[in-house]
Amino acid sequence: MDIIKEEAMKKLNASELLTRKPVGIKFLFTKEDYEACTAEPAKAKMAYCVMVKIASMGVSLKTDIEMCSCGGGTRALGLEEPSERYYTGCEAYSFGLYRDLAVAKQEVNSLTFCRHHTYGLLIQPLEVYEVYDPDVVILFSDSFGTMRLIQGYTYHYGPQSNFKMTGNQALCSECTAYPYEMNSMNISMFCSGTRYLAGWDNSEIGIGMPYGIFTG
């Protein structure tokens, strides 16, 4: 663990603001990157958000598209290109989450997706990163802890006035793709999908940020 990350982790642990272990996300852009990564591959197909939950409990893993069971996550993280049906809003509308097709298409157009192609992802507790630096850090807290983290962000960088929250695609888009693409902190109230699949506590909030902001 490098000195800057070690100091950041010490401060975070001393604050007692977190509800579980911070998770680091590393994009593995090529098959060679994926194969060179020594973490164990996921042993069963599951949603990206479930993998993040597992990592928050101390487990390291890597995944490619074959082991990801949620299309929302694979699209948001650059593992696959969205289909034409997705861009029309028809797929989102079919889930019953939006009043009409126009609202569904507006939501589809507003979601933040990674603009790069990703072969795979390394998902593990932040504390065990040694060979790599993660690209994104995801923290977990309650409303009080999130307030304190936002105050810390504002102290260093000024107000973050562009939080993006829709209650959908929480871990993949709001906590990973958006912080990476916008190089800024974002918060997420999670979504019904991840709350059902991963079983987060009702009071938990997700906070995603680029690694450079976490260590900065």
Short mmCIF file of N, CA and C in Angstrom, two decimals, residues 4 7-8 11 147-160 183 185 209 212-216:
data_model
loop_
_atom_site.label_atom_id
_atom_site.label_comp_id
_atom_site.label_asym_id
_atom_site.label_seq_id
_atom_site.Cartn_x
_atom_site.Cartn_y
_atom_site.Cartn_z
N ILE A 4 0.42 7.51 0.39
CA ILE A 4 -0.72 8.42 0.25
C ILE A 4 -2.03 7.65 0.51
N GLU A 7 -2.36 6.73 4.23
CA GLU A 7 -2.80 7.85 5.07
C GLU A 7 -4.28 8.12 4.88
N ALA A 8 -4.75 8.05 3.63
CA ALA A 8 -6.18 8.27 3.37
C ALA A 8 -7.02 7.20 4.06
N LYS A 11 -7.19 7.85 7.89
CA LYS A 11 -8.11 8.93 8.22
C LYS A 11 -9.55 8.45 8.11
N MET A 147 -22.88 13.13 4.53
CA MET A 147 -22.74 14.58 4.73
C MET A 147 -21.29 14.96 5.01
N ARG A 148 -20.64 14.21 5.90
CA ARG A 148 -19.27 14.53 6.27
C ARG A 148 -18.32 14.34 5.08
N LEU A 149 -18.57 13.31 4.29
CA LEU A 149 -17.73 13.08 3.11
C LEU A 149 -17.92 14.19 2.08
N ILE A 150 -19.15 14.65 1.91
CA ILE A 150 -19.40 15.76 1.00
C ILE A 150 -18.74 17.03 1.51
N GLN A 151 -18.77 17.25 2.81
CA GLN A 151 -18.09 18.42 3.37
C GLN A 151 -16.59 18.37 3.09
N GLY A 152 -16.01 17.17 3.21
CA GLY A 152 -14.58 17.03 2.91
C GLY A 152 -14.28 17.30 1.45
N TYR A 153 -15.14 16.80 0.57
CA TYR A 153 -14.97 17.06 -0.86
C TYR A 153 -15.04 18.57 -1.13
N THR A 154 -16.03 19.23 -0.54
CA THR A 154 -16.21 20.67 -0.76
C THR A 154 -15.01 21.46 -0.24
N TYR A 155 -14.44 21.02 0.88
CA TYR A 155 -13.26 21.68 1.43
C TYR A 155 -12.12 21.71 0.42
N HIS A 156 -11.92 20.60 -0.27
CA HIS A 156 -10.78 20.49 -1.20
C HIS A 156 -11.10 20.99 -2.60
N TYR A 157 -12.32 20.75 -3.08
CA TYR A 157 -12.62 20.98 -4.49
C TYR A 157 -13.74 21.98 -4.74
N GLY A 158 -14.38 22.46 -3.70
CA GLY A 158 -15.54 23.33 -3.88
C GLY A 158 -16.80 22.51 -4.07
N PRO A 159 -17.94 23.18 -4.23
CA PRO A 159 -19.22 22.46 -4.32
C PRO A 159 -19.28 21.53 -5.53
N GLN A 160 -19.82 20.35 -5.32
CA GLN A 160 -20.14 19.44 -6.43
C GLN A 160 -21.63 19.64 -6.70
N ASN A 183 -14.96 12.62 -13.63
CA ASN A 183 -13.87 12.92 -12.70
C ASN A 183 -14.37 13.71 -11.49
N MET A 185 -16.97 13.34 -7.63
CA MET A 185 -17.70 12.53 -6.65
C MET A 185 -19.17 12.44 -7.06
N MET A 209 -16.15 7.83 -6.36
CA MET A 209 -15.24 8.92 -6.72
C MET A 209 -14.02 8.35 -7.43
N GLY A 212 -8.04 9.38 -7.77
CA GLY A 212 -7.26 10.59 -7.54
C GLY A 212 -7.91 11.55 -6.58
N ILE A 213 -9.21 11.59 -6.56
CA ILE A 213 -9.92 12.44 -5.60
C ILE A 213 -9.88 11.80 -4.21
N PHE A 214 -9.99 10.48 -4.14
CA PHE A 214 -9.91 9.81 -2.85
C PHE A 214 -8.57 10.07 -2.18
N THR A 215 -7.49 9.98 -2.92
CA THR A 215 -6.17 10.18 -2.33
C THR A 215 -5.79 11.66 -2.25
N GLY A 216 -6.51 12.52 -2.97
CA GLY A 216 -6.18 13.94 -3.00
C GLY A 216 -6.64 14.67 -1.76
#
